[in-house]
Amino acid sequence: MARRKATQPIQEFPLIRQLQRRFERKSSSVVTGIGDDAAVVSIPAGDWAVLTTDLLTEGVHFDLRTASPASVGYRAAMANLSDVAAMGAVPRFLLVSIAIPSSLRTTDILALYDGLMTACRAYKVRLIGGDTSASQHGLFLSITLLGTTKRRKVLLRKGARIGDSLYVTGTLGDSLAGLQLLSNSHAQGTGTSRLRPADRKFLINRHLRPTARVREGQWLNQTGVVTSAIDVSDGLSGDLRHICNASHVGAEIDVSRLPLSPACQSYATSTKQDPVALALAGGEDYELLFTVPETHRARLERAASRRNFTLTRIGHICAASLGIHRLLGNGRREPLPALSYEHFRTPN
């Protein structure tokens, strides 16, 4: 998306009043929201508060040449909703701070908030405050989301045990494929021109409009059988390591079991890429990766099927001494490479 020159500078307090009029919603749980020095909220007695925050930077997390302000807002909200989903919590309240460059207009910022609140509306999340600032170096967006869960009823990264089955929701690699399509990482002539329009649309939508697995996370928490969980935001190969490090275990992934959408497989074929590599490296699919004791596998899978939740068993937990490895089609095992995105990593 080409950036348009602002016709007049954004004015902070009129902008805040517009945001308040358009996006603040009355709720018995919000005592004081936008407009005071701090927000005051009421949460159910005895519940635990679950808080997450994300900082998104233009040029690092998004590119306004390929993403509209509305899609930037939508994805920013989904990233935080996914963190709360991974904890098995109910998302409730949103704080948004934004630093705005002079190249953007008020309509761009309102569109960004439209995207944010479109993502949040399905879960009845309330916008209760934040901050606005000018920026000399691109758009910056910081989101804090507060959720709640019953006391001592939360999913954590630690807790996986040797012998546990390893599951993932949905499909993997779609968002990375969509990002490559948007950024023209593979020029015309390498096969993308032969990709079906429906597949192209699906993959781009999976990147620009991902879905946080909020309902699945709450249900997994309620089952009482999940031993650890994380969302796939940086990539399966890296996020699995977080579970293993926190739980002091190793893991084996059967690459033949990785759930791949038909669109992702078609894209990989057309661009001569390995779809498994897309699944292992691709972040921002916002699926849930979790572990379950072997004795609960059958019951969990039946219950998921009744709810139309898509779960795939992709491996199991093993001793830490065995490390993290992948099982190949010929029965051979090899160490699982760290392909996921990581800030500050020096390129090879």
PDB file of N, CA and C in Angstrom, residues 76-144:
ATOM      1  N   ALA A  76      -2.214  -7.017  14.997  1.00  0.00           N
ATOM      2  CA  ALA A  76      -1.677  -6.666  16.312  1.00  0.00           C
ATOM      3  C   ALA A  76      -2.580  -7.188  17.424  1.00  0.00           C
ATOM      4  N   ALA A  77      -3.883  -7.036  17.234  1.00  0.00           N
ATOM      5  CA  ALA A  77      -4.824  -7.551  18.230  1.00  0.00           C
ATOM      6  C   ALA A  77      -4.752  -9.063  18.310  1.00  0.00           C
ATOM      7  N   MET A  78      -4.682  -9.739  17.161  1.00  0.00           N
ATOM      8  CA  MET A  78      -4.654 -11.197  17.151  1.00  0.00           C
ATOM      9  C   MET A  78      -3.404 -11.751  17.824  1.00  0.00           C
ATOM     10  N   ALA A  79      -2.279 -11.049  17.691  1.00  0.00           N
ATOM     11  CA  ALA A  79      -1.052 -11.503  18.358  1.00  0.00           C
ATOM     12  C   ALA A  79      -1.242 -11.568  19.864  1.00  0.00           C
ATOM     13  N   ASN A  80      -1.912 -10.555  20.421  1.00  0.00           N
ATOM     14  CA  ASN A  80      -2.147 -10.539  21.868  1.00  0.00           C
ATOM     15  C   ASN A  80      -3.255 -11.488  22.274  1.00  0.00           C
ATOM     16  N   LEU A  81      -4.308 -11.569  21.462  1.00  0.00           N
ATOM     17  CA  LEU A  81      -5.369 -12.532  21.739  1.00  0.00           C
ATOM     18  C   LEU A  81      -4.812 -13.955  21.745  1.00  0.00           C
ATOM     19  N   SER A  82      -3.852 -14.233  20.868  1.00  0.00           N
ATOM     20  CA  SER A  82      -3.257 -15.561  20.797  1.00  0.00           C
ATOM     21  C   SER A  82      -2.451 -15.874  22.057  1.00  0.00           C
ATOM     22  N   ASP A  83      -1.751 -14.865  22.598  1.00  0.00           N
ATOM     23  CA  ASP A  83      -1.007 -15.080  23.848  1.00  0.00           C
ATOM     24  C   ASP A  83      -1.953 -15.467  24.983  1.00  0.00           C
ATOM     25  N   VAL A  84      -3.077 -14.768  25.064  1.00  0.00           N
ATOM     26  CA  VAL A  84      -4.059 -15.073  26.112  1.00  0.00           C
ATOM     27  C   VAL A  84      -4.694 -16.437  25.858  1.00  0.00           C
ATOM     28  N   ALA A  85      -4.925 -16.769  24.579  1.00  0.00           N
ATOM     29  CA  ALA A  85      -5.484 -18.080  24.230  1.00  0.00           C
ATOM     30  C   ALA A  85      -4.554 -19.198  24.671  1.00  0.00           C
ATOM     31  N   ALA A  86      -3.239 -18.993  24.497  1.00  0.00           N
ATOM     32  CA  ALA A  86      -2.264 -20.012  24.872  1.00  0.00           C
ATOM     33  C   ALA A  86      -2.249 -20.276  26.374  1.00  0.00           C
ATOM     34  N   MET A  87      -2.725 -19.317  27.147  1.00  0.00           N
ATOM     35  CA  MET A  87      -2.815 -19.490  28.598  1.00  0.00           C
ATOM     36  C   MET A  87      -4.165 -20.075  29.015  1.00  0.00           C
ATOM     37  N   GLY A  88      -5.076 -20.225  28.044  1.00  0.00           N
ATOM     38  CA  GLY A  88      -6.397 -20.755  28.350  1.00  0.00           C
ATOM     39  C   GLY A  88      -7.312 -19.752  29.008  1.00  0.00           C
ATOM     40  N   ALA A  89      -7.031 -18.455  28.831  1.00  0.00           N
ATOM     41  CA  ALA A  89      -7.764 -17.409  29.543  1.00  0.00           C
ATOM     42  C   ALA A  89      -8.822 -16.747  28.664  1.00  0.00           C
ATOM     43  N   VAL A  90      -9.672 -15.948  29.302  1.00  0.00           N
ATOM     44  CA  VAL A  90     -10.709 -15.166  28.624  1.00  0.00           C
ATOM     45  C   VAL A  90     -10.189 -13.748  28.436  1.00  0.00           C
ATOM     46  N   PRO A  91     -10.011 -13.253  27.198  1.00  0.00           N
ATOM     47  CA  PRO A  91      -9.548 -11.873  26.982  1.00  0.00           C
ATOM     48  C   PRO A  91     -10.641 -10.885  27.354  1.00  0.00           C
ATOM     49  N   ARG A  92     -10.242  -9.777  28.021  1.00  0.00           N
ATOM     50  CA  ARG A  92     -11.266  -8.848  28.520  1.00  0.00           C
ATOM     51  C   ARG A  92     -10.999  -7.377  28.191  1.00  0.00           C
ATOM     52  N   PHE A  93      -9.794  -6.866  28.452  1.00  0.00           N
ATOM     53  CA  PHE A  93      -9.549  -5.426  28.357  1.00  0.00           C
ATOM     54  C   PHE A  93      -8.289  -5.136  27.553  1.00  0.00           C
ATOM     55  N   LEU A  94      -8.343  -4.037  26.759  1.00  0.00           N
ATOM     56  CA  LEU A  94      -7.274  -3.696  25.837  1.00  0.00           C
ATOM     57  C   LEU A  94      -6.783  -2.274  26.086  1.00  0.00           C
ATOM     58  N   LEU A  95      -5.448  -2.120  26.135  1.00  0.00           N
ATOM     59  CA  LEU A  95      -4.796  -0.815  26.180  1.00  0.00           C
ATOM     60  C   LEU A  95      -3.927  -0.686  24.936  1.00  0.00           C
ATOM     61  N   VAL A  96      -4.005   0.459  24.257  1.00  0.00           N
ATOM     62  CA  VAL A  96      -3.265   0.657  23.008  1.00  0.00           C
ATOM     63  C   VAL A  96      -2.475   1.960  23.079  1.00  0.00           C
ATOM     64  N   SER A  97      -1.161   1.867  22.868  1.00  0.00           N
ATOM     65  CA  SER A  97      -0.317   3.055  22.748  1.00  0.00           C
ATOM     66  C   SER A  97       0.253   3.098  21.346  1.00  0.00           C
ATOM     67  N   ILE A  98       0.307   4.298  20.772  1.00  0.00           N
ATOM     68  CA  ILE A  98       0.680   4.415  19.373  1.00  0.00           C
ATOM     69  C   ILE A  98       1.532   5.665  19.161  1.00  0.00           C
ATOM     70  N   ALA A  99       2.601   5.508  18.380  1.00  0.00           N
ATOM     71  CA  ALA A  99       3.447   6.637  17.973  1.00  0.00           C
ATOM     72  C   ALA A  99       3.282   6.785  16.467  1.00  0.00           C
ATOM     73  N   ILE A 100       2.842   7.983  16.033  1.00  0.00           N
ATOM     74  CA  ILE A 100       2.349   8.183  14.671  1.00  0.00           C
ATOM     75  C   ILE A 100       3.290   9.098  13.891  1.00  0.00           C
ATOM     76  N   PRO A 101       3.760   8.654  12.712  1.00  0.00           N
ATOM     77  CA  PRO A 101       4.577   9.538  11.867  1.00  0.00           C
ATOM     78  C   PRO A 101       3.707  10.556  11.144  1.00  0.00           C
ATOM     79  N   SER A 102       4.328  11.628  10.678  1.00  0.00           N
ATOM     80  CA  SER A 102       3.581  12.716  10.028  1.00  0.00           C
ATOM     81  C   SER A 102       3.008  12.307   8.678  1.00  0.00           C
ATOM     82  N   SER A 103       3.467  11.171   8.130  1.00  0.00           N
ATOM     83  CA  SER A 103       2.979  10.720   6.827  1.00  0.00           C
ATOM     84  C   SER A 103       1.588  10.099   6.884  1.00  0.00           C
ATOM     85  N   LEU A 104       1.082   9.825   8.094  1.00  0.00           N
ATOM     86  CA  LEU A 104      -0.236   9.212   8.233  1.00  0.00           C
ATOM     87  C   LEU A 104      -1.287  10.257   8.578  1.00  0.00           C
ATOM     88  N   ARG A 105      -2.518   9.951   8.172  1.00  0.00           N
ATOM     89  CA  ARG A 105      -3.641  10.843   8.417  1.00  0.00           C
ATOM     90  C   ARG A 105      -4.519  10.281   9.528  1.00  0.00           C
ATOM     91  N   THR A 106      -5.405  11.113  10.021  1.00  0.00           N
ATOM     92  CA  THR A 106      -6.355  10.673  11.044  1.00  0.00           C
ATOM     93  C   THR A 106      -7.166   9.484  10.552  1.00  0.00           C
ATOM     94  N   THR A 107      -7.550   9.499   9.276  1.00  0.00           N
ATOM     95  CA  THR A 107      -8.331   8.386   8.735  1.00  0.00           C
ATOM     96  C   THR A 107      -7.542   7.076   8.779  1.00  0.00           C
ATOM     97  N   ASP A 108      -6.216   7.138   8.598  1.00  0.00           N
ATOM     98  CA  ASP A 108      -5.389   5.942   8.695  1.00  0.00           C
ATOM     99  C   ASP A 108      -5.422   5.374  10.110  1.00  0.00           C
ATOM    100  N   ILE A 109      -5.344   6.255  11.098  1.00  0.00           N
ATOM    101  CA  ILE A 109      -5.327   5.799  12.491  1.00  0.00           C
ATOM    102  C   ILE A 109      -6.684   5.235  12.886  1.00  0.00           C
ATOM    103  N   LEU A 110      -7.754   5.874  12.425  1.00  0.00           N
ATOM    104  CA  LEU A 110      -9.085   5.337  12.707  1.00  0.00           C
ATOM    105  C   LEU A 110      -9.261   3.969  12.053  1.00  0.00           C
ATOM    106  N   ALA A 111      -8.697   3.805  10.843  1.00  0.00           N
ATOM    107  CA  ALA A 111      -8.771   2.503  10.172  1.00  0.00           C
ATOM    108  C   ALA A 111      -7.984   1.450  10.955  1.00  0.00           C
ATOM    109  N   LEU A 112      -6.834   1.843  11.492  1.00  0.00           N
ATOM    110  CA  LEU A 112      -6.040   0.915  12.300  1.00  0.00           C
ATOM    111  C   LEU A 112      -6.840   0.444  13.521  1.00  0.00           C
ATOM    112  N   TYR A 113      -7.493   1.388  14.205  1.00  0.00           N
ATOM    113  CA  TYR A 113      -8.312   1.025  15.365  1.00  0.00           C
ATOM    114  C   TYR A 113      -9.535   0.212  14.954  1.00  0.00           C
ATOM    115  N   ASP A 114     -10.063   0.498  13.777  1.00  0.00           N
ATOM    116  CA  ASP A 114     -11.162  -0.333  13.267  1.00  0.00           C
ATOM    117  C   ASP A 114     -10.713  -1.786  13.166  1.00  0.00           C
ATOM    118  N   GLY A 115      -9.506  -1.994  12.623  1.00  0.00           N
ATOM    119  CA  GLY A 115      -8.966  -3.347  12.529  1.00  0.00           C
ATOM    120  C   GLY A 115      -8.761  -3.986  13.885  1.00  0.00           C
ATOM    121  N   LEU A 116      -8.205  -3.224  14.809  1.00  0.00           N
ATOM    122  CA  LEU A 116      -8.015  -3.712  16.179  1.00  0.00           C
ATOM    123  C   LEU A 116      -9.324  -4.192  16.784  1.00  0.00           C
ATOM    124  N   MET A 117     -10.328  -3.348  16.714  1.00  0.00           N
ATOM    125  CA  MET A 117     -11.574  -3.654  17.397  1.00  0.00           C
ATOM    126  C   MET A 117     -12.416  -4.680  16.651  1.00  0.00           C
ATOM    127  N   THR A 118     -12.235  -4.790  15.337  1.00  0.00           N
ATOM    128  CA  THR A 118     -12.890  -5.873  14.608  1.00  0.00           C
ATOM    129  C   THR A 118     -12.395  -7.215  15.128  1.00  0.00           C
ATOM    130  N   ALA A 119     -11.087  -7.309  15.361  1.00  0.00           N
ATOM    131  CA  ALA A 119     -10.517  -8.543  15.899  1.00  0.00           C
ATOM    132  C   ALA A 119     -11.017  -8.821  17.313  1.00  0.00           C
ATOM    133  N   CYS A 120     -11.180  -7.767  18.090  1.00  0.00           N
ATOM    134  CA  CYS A 120     -11.533  -7.929  19.510  1.00  0.00           C
ATOM    135  C   CYS A 120     -13.024  -8.107  19.742  1.00  0.00           C
ATOM    136  N   ARG A 121     -13.835  -7.619  18.820  1.00  0.00           N
ATOM    137  CA  ARG A 121     -15.280  -7.571  19.056  1.00  0.00           C
ATOM    138  C   ARG A 121     -15.888  -8.955  19.253  1.00  0.00           C
ATOM    139  N   ALA A 122     -15.374  -9.942  18.528  1.00  0.00           N
ATOM    140  CA  ALA A 122     -15.930 -11.295  18.644  1.00  0.00           C
ATOM    141  C   ALA A 122     -15.753 -11.867  20.048  1.00  0.00           C
ATOM    142  N   TYR A 123     -14.789 -11.321  20.788  1.00  0.00           N
ATOM    143  CA  TYR A 123     -14.510 -11.827  22.139  1.00  0.00           C
ATOM    144  C   TYR A 123     -14.946 -10.849  23.222  1.00  0.00           C
ATOM    145  N   LYS A 124     -15.658  -9.790  22.804  1.00  0.00           N
ATOM    146  CA  LYS A 124     -16.205  -8.785  23.720  1.00  0.00           C
ATOM    147  C   LYS A 124     -15.111  -8.109  24.547  1.00  0.00           C
ATOM    148  N   VAL A 125     -13.966  -7.888  23.917  1.00  0.00           N
ATOM    149  CA  VAL A 125     -12.858  -7.195  24.574  1.00  0.00           C
ATOM    150  C   VAL A 125     -13.124  -5.692  24.529  1.00  0.00           C
ATOM    151  N   ARG A 126     -12.912  -5.015  25.655  1.00  0.00           N
ATOM    152  CA  ARG A 126     -13.172  -3.583  25.762  1.00  0.00           C
ATOM    153  C   ARG A 126     -11.876  -2.788  25.668  1.00  0.00           C
ATOM    154  N   LEU A 127     -11.892  -1.730  24.832  1.00  0.00           N
ATOM    155  CA  LEU A 127     -10.787  -0.778  24.782  1.00  0.00           C
ATOM    156  C   LEU A 127     -10.943   0.184  25.947  1.00  0.00           C
ATOM    157  N   ILE A 128      -9.936   0.249  26.836  1.00  0.00           N
ATOM    158  CA  ILE A 128     -10.086   1.044  28.063  1.00  0.00           C
ATOM    159  C   ILE A 128      -9.049   2.153  28.208  1.00  0.00           C
ATOM    160  N   GLY A 129      -8.137   2.306  27.230  1.00  0.00           N
ATOM    161  CA  GLY A 129      -7.172   3.395  27.327  1.00  0.00           C
ATOM    162  C   GLY A 129      -5.916   3.132  26.532  1.00  0.00           C
ATOM    163  N   GLY A 130      -4.885   3.959  26.824  1.00  0.00           N
ATOM    164  CA  GLY A 130      -3.623   3.846  26.130  1.00  0.00           C
ATOM    165  C   GLY A 130      -2.926   5.191  26.085  1.00  0.00           C
ATOM    166  N   ASP A 131      -2.144   5.438  25.009  1.00  0.00           N
ATOM    167  CA  ASP A 131      -1.411   6.689  24.892  1.00  0.00           C
ATOM    168  C   ASP A 131      -1.153   6.960  23.416  1.00  0.00           C
ATOM    169  N   THR A 132      -0.975   8.248  23.068  1.00  0.00           N
ATOM    170  CA  THR A 132      -0.640   8.635  21.704  1.00  0.00           C
ATOM    171  C   THR A 132       0.589   9.532  21.731  1.00  0.00           C
ATOM    172  N   SER A 133       1.398   9.418  20.672  1.00  0.00           N
ATOM    173  CA  SER A 133       2.618  10.211  20.575  1.00  0.00           C
ATOM    174  C   SER A 133       2.949  10.420  19.111  1.00  0.00           C
ATOM    175  N   ALA A 134       3.772  11.418  18.844  1.00  0.00           N
ATOM    176  CA  ALA A 134       4.323  11.588  17.506  1.00  0.00           C
ATOM    177  C   ALA A 134       5.548  10.691  17.347  1.00  0.00           C
ATOM    178  N   SER A 135       5.876  10.351  16.106  1.00  0.00           N
ATOM    179  CA  SER A 135       7.048   9.529  15.821  1.00  0.00           C
ATOM    180  C   SER A 135       7.843  10.144  14.679  1.00  0.00           C
ATOM    181  N   GLN A 136       9.154  10.127  14.821  1.00  0.00           N
ATOM    182  CA  GLN A 136      10.032  10.612  13.755  1.00  0.00           C
ATOM    183  C   GLN A 136      10.513   9.476  12.856  1.00  0.00           C
ATOM    184  N   HIS A 137      10.211   8.232  13.221  1.00  0.00           N
ATOM    185  CA  HIS A 137      10.788   7.082  12.525  1.00  0.00           C
ATOM    186  C   HIS A 137       9.764   5.975  12.312  1.00  0.00           C
ATOM    187  N   GLY A 138       8.675   6.264  11.668  1.00  0.00           N
ATOM    188  CA  GLY A 138       7.707   5.233  11.347  1.00  0.00           C
ATOM    189  C   GLY A 138       6.669   5.034  12.431  1.00  0.00           C
ATOM    190  N   LEU A 139       5.761   4.105  12.168  1.00  0.00           N
ATOM    191  CA  LEU A 139       4.650   3.817  13.063  1.00  0.00           C
ATOM    192  C   LEU A 139       5.050   2.786  14.108  1.00  0.00           C
ATOM    193  N   PHE A 140       4.727   3.066  15.369  1.00  0.00           N
ATOM    194  CA  PHE A 140       4.963   2.135  16.469  1.00  0.00           C
ATOM    195  C   PHE A 140       3.636   1.877  17.168  1.00  0.00           C
ATOM    196  N   LEU A 141       3.413   0.633  17.531  1.00  0.00           N
ATOM    197  CA  LEU A 141       2.154   0.242  18.144  1.00  0.00           C
ATOM    198  C   LEU A 141       2.445  -0.703  19.310  1.00  0.00           C
ATOM    199  N   SER A 142       1.957  -0.340  20.495  1.00  0.00           N
ATOM    200  CA  SER A 142       2.144  -1.190  21.672  1.00  0.00           C
ATOM    201  C   SER A 142       0.772  -1.525  22.248  1.00  0.00           C
ATOM    202  N   ILE A 143       0.541  -2.828  22.447  1.00  0.00           N
ATOM    203  CA  ILE A 143      -0.760  -3.297  22.916  1.00  0.00           C
ATOM    204  C   ILE A 143      -0.584  -4.086  24.201  1.00  0.00           C
ATOM    205  N   THR A 144      -1.435  -3.817  25.153  1.00  0.00           N
ATOM    206  CA  THR A 144      -1.503  -4.609  26.378  1.00  0.00           C
ATOM    207  C   THR A 144      -2.908  -5.174  26.501  1.00  0.00           C
TER     208      THR A 144
END
